[in-house]
mmCIF file of C-alpha atoms in Angstrom:
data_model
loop_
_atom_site.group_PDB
_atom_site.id
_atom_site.type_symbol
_atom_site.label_atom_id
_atom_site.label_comp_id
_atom_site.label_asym_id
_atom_site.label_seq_id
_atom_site.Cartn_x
_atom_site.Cartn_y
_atom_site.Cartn_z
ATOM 1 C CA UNK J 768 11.893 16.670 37.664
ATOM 2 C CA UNK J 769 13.845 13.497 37.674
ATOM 3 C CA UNK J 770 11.470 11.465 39.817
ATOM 4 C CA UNK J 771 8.291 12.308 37.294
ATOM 5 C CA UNK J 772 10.749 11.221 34.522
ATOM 6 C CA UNK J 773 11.541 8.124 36.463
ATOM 7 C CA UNK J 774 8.007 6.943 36.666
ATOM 8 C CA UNK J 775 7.313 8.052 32.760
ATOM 9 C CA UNK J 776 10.157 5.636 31.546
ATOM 10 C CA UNK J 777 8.579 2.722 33.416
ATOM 11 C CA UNK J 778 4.819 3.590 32.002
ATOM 12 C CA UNK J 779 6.491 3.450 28.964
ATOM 13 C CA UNK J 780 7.838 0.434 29.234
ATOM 14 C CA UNK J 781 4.936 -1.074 30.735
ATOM 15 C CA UNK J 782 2.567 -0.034 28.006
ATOM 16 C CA UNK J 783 4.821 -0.603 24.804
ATOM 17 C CA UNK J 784 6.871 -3.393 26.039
ATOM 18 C CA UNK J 785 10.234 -3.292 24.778
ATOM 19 C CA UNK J 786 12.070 -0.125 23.631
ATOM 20 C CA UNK J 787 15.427 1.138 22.646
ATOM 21 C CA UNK J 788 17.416 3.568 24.754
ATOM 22 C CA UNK J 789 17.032 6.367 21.315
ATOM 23 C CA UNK J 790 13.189 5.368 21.195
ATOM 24 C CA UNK J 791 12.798 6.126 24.846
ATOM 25 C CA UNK J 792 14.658 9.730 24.844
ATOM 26 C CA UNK J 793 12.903 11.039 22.218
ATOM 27 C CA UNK J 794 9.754 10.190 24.102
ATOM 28 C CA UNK J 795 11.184 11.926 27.213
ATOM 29 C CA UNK J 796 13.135 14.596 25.473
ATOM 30 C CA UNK J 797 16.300 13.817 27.103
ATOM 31 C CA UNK J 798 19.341 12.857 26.084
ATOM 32 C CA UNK J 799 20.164 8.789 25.176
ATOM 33 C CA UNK J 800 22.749 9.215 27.848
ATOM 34 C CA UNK J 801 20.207 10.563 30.491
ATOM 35 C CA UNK J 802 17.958 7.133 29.886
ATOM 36 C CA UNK J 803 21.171 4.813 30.211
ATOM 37 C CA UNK J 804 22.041 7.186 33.961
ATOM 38 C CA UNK J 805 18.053 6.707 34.775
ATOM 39 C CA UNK J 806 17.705 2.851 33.662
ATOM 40 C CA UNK J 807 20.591 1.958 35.784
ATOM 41 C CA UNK J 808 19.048 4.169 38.999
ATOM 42 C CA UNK J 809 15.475 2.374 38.328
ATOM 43 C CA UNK J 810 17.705 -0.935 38.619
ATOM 44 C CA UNK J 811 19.512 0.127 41.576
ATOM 45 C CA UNK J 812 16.186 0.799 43.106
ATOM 46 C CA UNK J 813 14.923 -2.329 42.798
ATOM 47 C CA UNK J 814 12.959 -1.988 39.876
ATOM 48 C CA UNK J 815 12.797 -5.563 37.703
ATOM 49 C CA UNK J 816 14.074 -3.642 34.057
ATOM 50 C CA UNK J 817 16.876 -5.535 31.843
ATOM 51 C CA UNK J 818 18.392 -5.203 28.952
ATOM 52 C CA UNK J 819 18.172 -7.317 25.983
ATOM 53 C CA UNK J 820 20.997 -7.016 23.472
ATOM 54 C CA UNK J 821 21.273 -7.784 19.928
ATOM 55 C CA UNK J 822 19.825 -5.669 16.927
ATOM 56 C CA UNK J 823 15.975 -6.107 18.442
ATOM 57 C CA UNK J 824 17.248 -5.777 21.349
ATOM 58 C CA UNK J 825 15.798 -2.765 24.402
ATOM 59 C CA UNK J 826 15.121 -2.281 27.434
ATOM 60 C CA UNK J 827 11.928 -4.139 29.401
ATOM 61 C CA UNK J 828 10.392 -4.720 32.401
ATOM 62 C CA UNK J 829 9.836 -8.096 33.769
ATOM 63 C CA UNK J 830 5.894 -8.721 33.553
ATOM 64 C CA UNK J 831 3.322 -7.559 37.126
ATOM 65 C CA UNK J 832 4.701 -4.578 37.577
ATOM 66 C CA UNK J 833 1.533 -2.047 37.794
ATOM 67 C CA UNK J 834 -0.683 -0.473 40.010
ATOM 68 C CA UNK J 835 -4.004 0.373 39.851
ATOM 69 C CA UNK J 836 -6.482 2.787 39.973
ATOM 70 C CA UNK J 837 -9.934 2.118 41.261
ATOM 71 C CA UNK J 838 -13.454 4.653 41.147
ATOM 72 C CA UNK J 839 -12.290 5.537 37.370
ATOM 73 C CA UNK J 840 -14.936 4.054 34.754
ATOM 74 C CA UNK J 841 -14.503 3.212 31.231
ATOM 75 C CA UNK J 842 -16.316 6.615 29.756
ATOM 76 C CA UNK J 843 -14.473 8.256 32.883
ATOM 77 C CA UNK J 844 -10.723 7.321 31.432
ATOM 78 C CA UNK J 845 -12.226 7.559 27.666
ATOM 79 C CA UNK J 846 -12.710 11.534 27.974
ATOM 80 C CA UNK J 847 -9.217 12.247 29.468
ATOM 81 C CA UNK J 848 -7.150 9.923 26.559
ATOM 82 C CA UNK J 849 -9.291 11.876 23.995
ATOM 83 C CA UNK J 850 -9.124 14.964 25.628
ATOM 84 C CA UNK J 851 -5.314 15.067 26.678
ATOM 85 C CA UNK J 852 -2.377 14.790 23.910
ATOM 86 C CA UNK J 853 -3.869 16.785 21.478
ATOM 87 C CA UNK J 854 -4.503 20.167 23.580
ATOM 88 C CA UNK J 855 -1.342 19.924 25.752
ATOM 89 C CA UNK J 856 1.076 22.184 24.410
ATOM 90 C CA UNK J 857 -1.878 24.327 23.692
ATOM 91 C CA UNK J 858 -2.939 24.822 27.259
ATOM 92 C CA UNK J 859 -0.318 27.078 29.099
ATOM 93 C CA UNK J 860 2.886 24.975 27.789
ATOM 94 C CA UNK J 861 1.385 21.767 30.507
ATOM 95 C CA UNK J 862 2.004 19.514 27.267
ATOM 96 C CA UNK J 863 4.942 17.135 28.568
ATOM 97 C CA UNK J 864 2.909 16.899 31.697
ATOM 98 C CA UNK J 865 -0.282 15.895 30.410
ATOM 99 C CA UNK J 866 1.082 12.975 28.605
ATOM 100 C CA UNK J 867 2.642 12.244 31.247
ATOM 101 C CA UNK J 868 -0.573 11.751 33.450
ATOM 102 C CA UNK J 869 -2.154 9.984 30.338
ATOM 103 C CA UNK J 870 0.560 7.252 30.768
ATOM 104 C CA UNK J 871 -0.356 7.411 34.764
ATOM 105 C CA UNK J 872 -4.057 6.822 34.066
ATOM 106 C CA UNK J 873 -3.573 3.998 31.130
ATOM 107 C CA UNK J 874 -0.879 1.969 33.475
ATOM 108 C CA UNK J 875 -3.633 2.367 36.107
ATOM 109 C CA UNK J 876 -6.765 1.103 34.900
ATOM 110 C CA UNK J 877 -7.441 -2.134 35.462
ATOM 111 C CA UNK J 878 -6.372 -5.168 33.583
ATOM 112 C CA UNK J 879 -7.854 -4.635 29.874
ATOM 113 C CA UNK J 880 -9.608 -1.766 30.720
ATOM 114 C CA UNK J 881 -6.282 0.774 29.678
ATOM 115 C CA UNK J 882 -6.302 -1.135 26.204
ATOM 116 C CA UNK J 883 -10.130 -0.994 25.241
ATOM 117 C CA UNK J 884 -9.945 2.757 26.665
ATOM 118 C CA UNK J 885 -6.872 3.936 23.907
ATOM 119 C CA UNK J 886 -8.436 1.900 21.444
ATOM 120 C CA UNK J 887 -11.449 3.775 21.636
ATOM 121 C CA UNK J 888 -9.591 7.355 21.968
ATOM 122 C CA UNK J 889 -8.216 6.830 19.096
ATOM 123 C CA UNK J 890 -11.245 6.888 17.172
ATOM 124 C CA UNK J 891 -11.801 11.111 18.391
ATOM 125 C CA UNK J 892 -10.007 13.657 17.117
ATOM 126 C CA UNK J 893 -9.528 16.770 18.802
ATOM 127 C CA UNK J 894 -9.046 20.130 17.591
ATOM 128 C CA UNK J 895 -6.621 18.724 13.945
ATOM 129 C CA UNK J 896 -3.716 21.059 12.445
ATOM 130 C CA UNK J 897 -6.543 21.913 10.022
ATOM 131 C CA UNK J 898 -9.926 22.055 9.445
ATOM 132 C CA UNK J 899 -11.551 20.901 6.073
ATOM 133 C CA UNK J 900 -10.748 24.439 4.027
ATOM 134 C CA UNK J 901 -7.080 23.549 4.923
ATOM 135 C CA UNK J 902 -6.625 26.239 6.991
ATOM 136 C CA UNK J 903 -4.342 25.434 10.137
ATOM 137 C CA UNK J 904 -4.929 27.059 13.229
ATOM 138 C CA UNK J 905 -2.620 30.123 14.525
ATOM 139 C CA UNK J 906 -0.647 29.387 17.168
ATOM 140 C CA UNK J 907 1.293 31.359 19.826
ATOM 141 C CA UNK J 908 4.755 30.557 20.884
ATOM 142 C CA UNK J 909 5.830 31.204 24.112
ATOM 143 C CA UNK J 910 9.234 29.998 25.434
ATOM 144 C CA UNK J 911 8.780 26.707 27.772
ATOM 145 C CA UNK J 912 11.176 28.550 30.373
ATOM 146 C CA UNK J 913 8.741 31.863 30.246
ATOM 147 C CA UNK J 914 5.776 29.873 30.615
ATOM 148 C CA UNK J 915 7.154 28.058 33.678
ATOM 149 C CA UNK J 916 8.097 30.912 35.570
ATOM 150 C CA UNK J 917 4.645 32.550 34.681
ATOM 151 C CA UNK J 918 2.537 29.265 35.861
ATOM 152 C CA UNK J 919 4.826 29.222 39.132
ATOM 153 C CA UNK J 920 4.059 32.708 40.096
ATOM 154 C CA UNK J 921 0.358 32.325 39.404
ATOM 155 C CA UNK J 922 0.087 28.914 41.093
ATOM 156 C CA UNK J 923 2.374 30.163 44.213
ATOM 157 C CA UNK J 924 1.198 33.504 44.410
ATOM 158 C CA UNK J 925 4.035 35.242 44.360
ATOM 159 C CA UNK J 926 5.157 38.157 42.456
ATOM 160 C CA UNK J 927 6.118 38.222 38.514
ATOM 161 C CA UNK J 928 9.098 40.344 36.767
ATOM 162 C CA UNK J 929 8.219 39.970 32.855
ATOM 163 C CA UNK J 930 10.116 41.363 30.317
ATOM 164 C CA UNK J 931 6.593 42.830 28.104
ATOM 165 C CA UNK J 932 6.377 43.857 24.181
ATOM 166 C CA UNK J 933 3.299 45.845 24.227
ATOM 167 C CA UNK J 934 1.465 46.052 20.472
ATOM 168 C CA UNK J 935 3.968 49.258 18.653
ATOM 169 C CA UNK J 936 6.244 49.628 21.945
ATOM 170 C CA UNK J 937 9.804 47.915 22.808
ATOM 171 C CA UNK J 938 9.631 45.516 25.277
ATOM 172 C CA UNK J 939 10.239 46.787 28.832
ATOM 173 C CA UNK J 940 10.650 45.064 32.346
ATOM 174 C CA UNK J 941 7.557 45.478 34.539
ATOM 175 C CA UNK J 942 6.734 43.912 38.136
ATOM 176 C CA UNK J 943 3.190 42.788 38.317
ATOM 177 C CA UNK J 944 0.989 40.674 40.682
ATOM 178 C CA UNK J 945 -0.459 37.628 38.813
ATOM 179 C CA UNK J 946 -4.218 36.621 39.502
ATOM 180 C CA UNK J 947 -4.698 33.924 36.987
ATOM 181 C CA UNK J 948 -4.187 32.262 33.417
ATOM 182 C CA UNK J 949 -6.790 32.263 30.699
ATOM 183 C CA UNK J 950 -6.818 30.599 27.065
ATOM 184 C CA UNK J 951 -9.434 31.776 24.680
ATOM 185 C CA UNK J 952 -9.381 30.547 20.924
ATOM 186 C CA UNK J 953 -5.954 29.484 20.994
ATOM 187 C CA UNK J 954 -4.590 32.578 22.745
ATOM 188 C CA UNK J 955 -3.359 32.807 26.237
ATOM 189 C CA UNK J 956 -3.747 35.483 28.546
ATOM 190 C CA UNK J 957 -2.610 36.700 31.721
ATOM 191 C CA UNK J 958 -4.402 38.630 34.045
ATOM 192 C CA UNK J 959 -2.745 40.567 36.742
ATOM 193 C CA UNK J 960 -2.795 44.034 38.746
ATOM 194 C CA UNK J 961 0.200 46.603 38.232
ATOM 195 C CA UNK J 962 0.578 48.390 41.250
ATOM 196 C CA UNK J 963 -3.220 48.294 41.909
ATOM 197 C CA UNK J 964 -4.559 48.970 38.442
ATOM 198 C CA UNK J 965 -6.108 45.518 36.566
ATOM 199 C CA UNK J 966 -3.708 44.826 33.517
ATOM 200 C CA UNK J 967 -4.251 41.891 31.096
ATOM 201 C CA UNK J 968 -1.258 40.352 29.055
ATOM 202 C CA UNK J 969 -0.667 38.199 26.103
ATOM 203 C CA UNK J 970 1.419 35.312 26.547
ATOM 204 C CA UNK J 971 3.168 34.963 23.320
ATOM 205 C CA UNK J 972 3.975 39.087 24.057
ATOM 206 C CA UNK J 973 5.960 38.492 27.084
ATOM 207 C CA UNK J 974 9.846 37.758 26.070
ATOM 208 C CA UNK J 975 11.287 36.379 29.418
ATOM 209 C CA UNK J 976 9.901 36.078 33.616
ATOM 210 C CA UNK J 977 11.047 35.917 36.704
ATOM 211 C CA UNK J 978 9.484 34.814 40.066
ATOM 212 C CA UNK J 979 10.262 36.839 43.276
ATOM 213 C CA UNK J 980 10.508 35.945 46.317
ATOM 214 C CA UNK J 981 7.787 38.548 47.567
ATOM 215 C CA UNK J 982 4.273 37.375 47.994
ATOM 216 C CA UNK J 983 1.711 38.954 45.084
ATOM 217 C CA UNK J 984 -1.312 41.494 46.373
ATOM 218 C CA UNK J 985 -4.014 39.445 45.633
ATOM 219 C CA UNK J 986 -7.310 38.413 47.315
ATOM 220 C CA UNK J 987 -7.194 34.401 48.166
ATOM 221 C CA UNK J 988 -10.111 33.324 46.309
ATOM 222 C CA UNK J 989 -10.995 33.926 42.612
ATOM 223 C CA UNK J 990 -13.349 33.953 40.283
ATOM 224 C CA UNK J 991 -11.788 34.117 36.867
ATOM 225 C CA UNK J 992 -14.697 34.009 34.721
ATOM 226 C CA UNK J 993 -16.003 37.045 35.781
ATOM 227 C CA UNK J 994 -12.544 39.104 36.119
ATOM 228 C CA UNK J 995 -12.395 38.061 32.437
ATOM 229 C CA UNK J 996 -16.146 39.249 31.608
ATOM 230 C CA UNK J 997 -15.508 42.703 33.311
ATOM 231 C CA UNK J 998 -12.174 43.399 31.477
ATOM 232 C CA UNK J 999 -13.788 42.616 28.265
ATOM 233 C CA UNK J 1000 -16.117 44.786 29.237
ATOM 234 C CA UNK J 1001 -13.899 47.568 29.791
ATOM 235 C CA UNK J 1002 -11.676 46.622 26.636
ATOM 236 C CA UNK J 1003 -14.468 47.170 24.401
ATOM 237 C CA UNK J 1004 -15.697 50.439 26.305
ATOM 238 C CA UNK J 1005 -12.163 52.036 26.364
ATOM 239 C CA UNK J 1006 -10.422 50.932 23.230
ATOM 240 C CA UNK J 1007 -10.293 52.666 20.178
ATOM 241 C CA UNK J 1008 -11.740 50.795 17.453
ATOM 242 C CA UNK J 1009 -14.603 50.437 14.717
ATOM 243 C CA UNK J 1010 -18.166 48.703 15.634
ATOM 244 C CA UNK J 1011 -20.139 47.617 12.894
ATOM 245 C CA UNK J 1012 -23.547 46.289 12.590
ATOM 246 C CA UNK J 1013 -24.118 43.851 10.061
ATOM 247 C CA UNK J 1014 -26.591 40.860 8.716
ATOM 248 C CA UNK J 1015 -24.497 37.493 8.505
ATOM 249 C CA UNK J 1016 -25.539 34.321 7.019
ATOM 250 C CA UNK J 1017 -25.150 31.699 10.089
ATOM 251 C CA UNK J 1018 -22.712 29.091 8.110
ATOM 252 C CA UNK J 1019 -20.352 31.980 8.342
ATOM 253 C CA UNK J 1020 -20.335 32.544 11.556
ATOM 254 C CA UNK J 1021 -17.280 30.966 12.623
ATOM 255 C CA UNK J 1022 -15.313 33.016 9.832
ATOM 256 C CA UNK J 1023 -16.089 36.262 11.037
ATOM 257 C CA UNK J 1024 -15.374 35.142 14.800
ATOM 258 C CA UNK J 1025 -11.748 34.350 12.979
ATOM 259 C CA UNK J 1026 -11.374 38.086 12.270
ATOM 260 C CA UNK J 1027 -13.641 40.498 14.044
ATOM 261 C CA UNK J 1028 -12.044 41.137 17.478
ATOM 262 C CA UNK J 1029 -15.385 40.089 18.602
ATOM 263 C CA UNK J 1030 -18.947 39.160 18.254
ATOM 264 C CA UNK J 1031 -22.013 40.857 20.181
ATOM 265 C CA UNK J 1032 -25.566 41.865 20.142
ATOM 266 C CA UNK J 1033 -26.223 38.922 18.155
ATOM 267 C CA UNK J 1034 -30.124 38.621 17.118
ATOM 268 C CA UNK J 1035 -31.920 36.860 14.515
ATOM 269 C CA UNK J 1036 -32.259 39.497 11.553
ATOM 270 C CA UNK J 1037 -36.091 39.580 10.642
ATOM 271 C CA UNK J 1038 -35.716 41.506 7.460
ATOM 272 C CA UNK J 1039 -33.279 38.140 6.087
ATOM 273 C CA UNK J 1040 -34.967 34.565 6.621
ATOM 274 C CA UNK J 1041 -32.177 32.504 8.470
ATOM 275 C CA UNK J 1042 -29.523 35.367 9.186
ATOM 276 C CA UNK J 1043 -27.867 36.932 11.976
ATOM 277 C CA UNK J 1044 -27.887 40.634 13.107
ATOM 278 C CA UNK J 1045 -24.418 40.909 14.547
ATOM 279 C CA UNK J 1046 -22.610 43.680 16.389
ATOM 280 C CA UNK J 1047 -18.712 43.361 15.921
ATOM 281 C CA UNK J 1048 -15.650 45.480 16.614
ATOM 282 C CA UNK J 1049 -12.905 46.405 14.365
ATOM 283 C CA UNK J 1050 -9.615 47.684 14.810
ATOM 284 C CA UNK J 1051 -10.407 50.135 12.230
ATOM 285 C CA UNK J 1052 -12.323 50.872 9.041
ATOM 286 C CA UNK J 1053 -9.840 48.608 6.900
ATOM 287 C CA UNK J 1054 -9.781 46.197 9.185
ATOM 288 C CA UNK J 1055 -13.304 46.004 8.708
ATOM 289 C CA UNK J 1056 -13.471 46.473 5.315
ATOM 290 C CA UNK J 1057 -11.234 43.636 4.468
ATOM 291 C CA UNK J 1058 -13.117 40.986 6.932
ATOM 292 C CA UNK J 1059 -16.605 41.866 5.198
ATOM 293 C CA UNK J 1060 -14.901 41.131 1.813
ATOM 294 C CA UNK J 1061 -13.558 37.692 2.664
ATOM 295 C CA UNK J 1062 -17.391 36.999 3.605
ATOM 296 C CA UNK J 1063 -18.696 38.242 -0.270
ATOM 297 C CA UNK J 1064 -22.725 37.972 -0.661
ATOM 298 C CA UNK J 1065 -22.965 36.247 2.609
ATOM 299 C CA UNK J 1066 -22.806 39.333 4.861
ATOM 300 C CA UNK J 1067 -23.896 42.941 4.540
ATOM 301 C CA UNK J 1068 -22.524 46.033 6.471
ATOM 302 C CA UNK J 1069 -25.436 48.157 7.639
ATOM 303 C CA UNK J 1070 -23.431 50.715 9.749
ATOM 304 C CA UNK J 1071 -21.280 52.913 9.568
ATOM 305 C CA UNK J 1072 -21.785 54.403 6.544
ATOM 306 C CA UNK J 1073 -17.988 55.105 5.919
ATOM 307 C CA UNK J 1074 -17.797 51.279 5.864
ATOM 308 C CA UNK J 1075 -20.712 50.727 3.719
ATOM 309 C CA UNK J 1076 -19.253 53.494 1.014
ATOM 310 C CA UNK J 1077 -15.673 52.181 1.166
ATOM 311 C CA UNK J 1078 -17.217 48.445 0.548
ATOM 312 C CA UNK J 1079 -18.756 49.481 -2.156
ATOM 313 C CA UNK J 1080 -16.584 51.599 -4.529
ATOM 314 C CA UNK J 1081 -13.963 48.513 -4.015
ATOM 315 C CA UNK J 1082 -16.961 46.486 -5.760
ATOM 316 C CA UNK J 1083 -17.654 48.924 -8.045
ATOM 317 C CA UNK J 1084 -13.806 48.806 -8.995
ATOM 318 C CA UNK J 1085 -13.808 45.065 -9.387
ATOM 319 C CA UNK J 1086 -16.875 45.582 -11.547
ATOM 320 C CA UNK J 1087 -15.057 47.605 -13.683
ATOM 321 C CA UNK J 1088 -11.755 45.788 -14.230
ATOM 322 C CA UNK J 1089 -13.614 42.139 -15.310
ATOM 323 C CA UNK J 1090 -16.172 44.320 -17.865
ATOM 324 C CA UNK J 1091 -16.816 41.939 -20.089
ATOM 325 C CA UNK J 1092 -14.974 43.275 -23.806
ATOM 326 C CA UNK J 1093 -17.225 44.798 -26.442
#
């Protein structure tokens, strides 16, 4: 909306001083000509911004122009500058909105507090492109314009058209009543009833939405948390996959999370000092069998047998083509 873009521009300007109308637009992601058409409406308003010319030349505000924001304390505003920029686009598409607020919270803070408080943020780093193997996250795209239309039915409770590419199927147009959004390792999820029955969809799966006007079926309060509990409950007792029970050396943990489609029954394992007894599901035996074999000596299938066999005639094969020469 213009009026959110309006105030953004002047944070800007407050907390970086001068800037040039190109600097500004790519920071709003708008056109140069839309931050000439807002600059002169912020003037006309009564807002103290000029224009200084020449080749250093930008736009700036004249100085005591802020607000502030009291009952916020320094660890208070700390947590949402280190928290916010890095997970925005992450987190249901909110990403231009978050730093937006971030701006909103900086101008606010008392005199001196807003600069000790991004000084300090900047010294956390949240969730990098990779971790120290090198390995970037994945990440799901889904449209800005789908997203919005998703977070507007959930938020206003009214009923969602998506246009849905279920796993091996074409995508088809279905009508569904939206309960709630949910992000788990990176993916996004939306849960929803389909003419009574509970249905859970992936975000980066649906291909376009559309609000209507009717109001969704849906109780008034929720608790997501355990909506999500019970349908992973009843994924993992109706799906078709492979579970495997296995021993797992601890630092590789988060590995097998990467893969498996799960993790549970996890125990110590008494019969290996230090290790996990884990019980993970599969989409299928090679599915399995390839997981396992990105985790070498530091894991061990103990059932199903299949899985055990298969694991080891591929070692056995291995073996056989690095024999040492005679």
């Amino acid at each position: 909306m213009r009026a959110d873009r309006l105030v953004s521009l002047v944070l800007l300007l407050r907390q970086r001083g001068r800037m040039t109308a190109d600097t500004l637009a790519a920071e709003l992601e708008v056109s140069t000509r839309t931050v000439l058409r807002d600059i002169e409406a912020l003037s006309s308003a009564g807002v103290p911004v000029y224009a200084e010319r020449g080749r250093y030349g930008g736009f700036e505000l004249l100085p005591g122009f802020r607000t502030e924001l009291t009952g916020l304390n320094h660890d208070e505003a700390l947590a949402l500058l280190a928290a916010g920029p890095g997970r925005g686009d992450q987190v249901f598409g909110l990403g231009p909105a978050l730093a937006s607020a971030v701006r909103k919270v900086v101008d606010a803070l008392p005199a001196g507090h807003g600069t000790t408080a991004s000084d300090a943020a900047r010294r956390f780093l949240v969730d990098p492109e990779t971790d120290l193997l090198s390995r970037r996250p994945a990440t799901e795209d889904v449209p800005a314009t789908t997203m919005t239309e998703v977070r507007r039915a959930v938020l206003t409770g009214h009923r969602l058209r998506i246009h849905y590419e279920a796993t091996g199927r074409a995508p088809q147009w279905r009508t569904i009543d939206p309960i709630g959004l949910v992000t788990v390792r990176e993916k996004g999820y939306l849960l929803a009833t389909r003419e009574g029955a509970d249905r859970t969809y992936r975000l980066s799966r649906i291909r376009a939405a559309e609000t209507l006007p009717e109001p969704a079926q849906r109780p008034d309060s929720v608790d997501l948390d355990r909506i999500w509990r019970e349908r992973s409950d009843q994924f993992f007792a109706s799906s078709d996959h492979l579970t495997v029970l296995l021993r797992l050396a601890p630092s590789r943990r988060e590995e097998l999370l990467d893969t498996a489609l799960a993790v549970r029954a996890e125990t110590p394992d008494t019969a290996t000092d230090g290790w996990l007894r884990l019980e993970a599901p599969f989409q299928d035996t090679r599915h399995a069998e390839w997981a396992l074999w990105q985790l070498g000596l530091d894991a061990e299938a103990l059932s199903p047998v299949s899985l055990r066999t298969s694991l080891r005639r591929r070692a056995a094969a291995l073996a056989a083509r690095y024999v040492a020469p005679t």
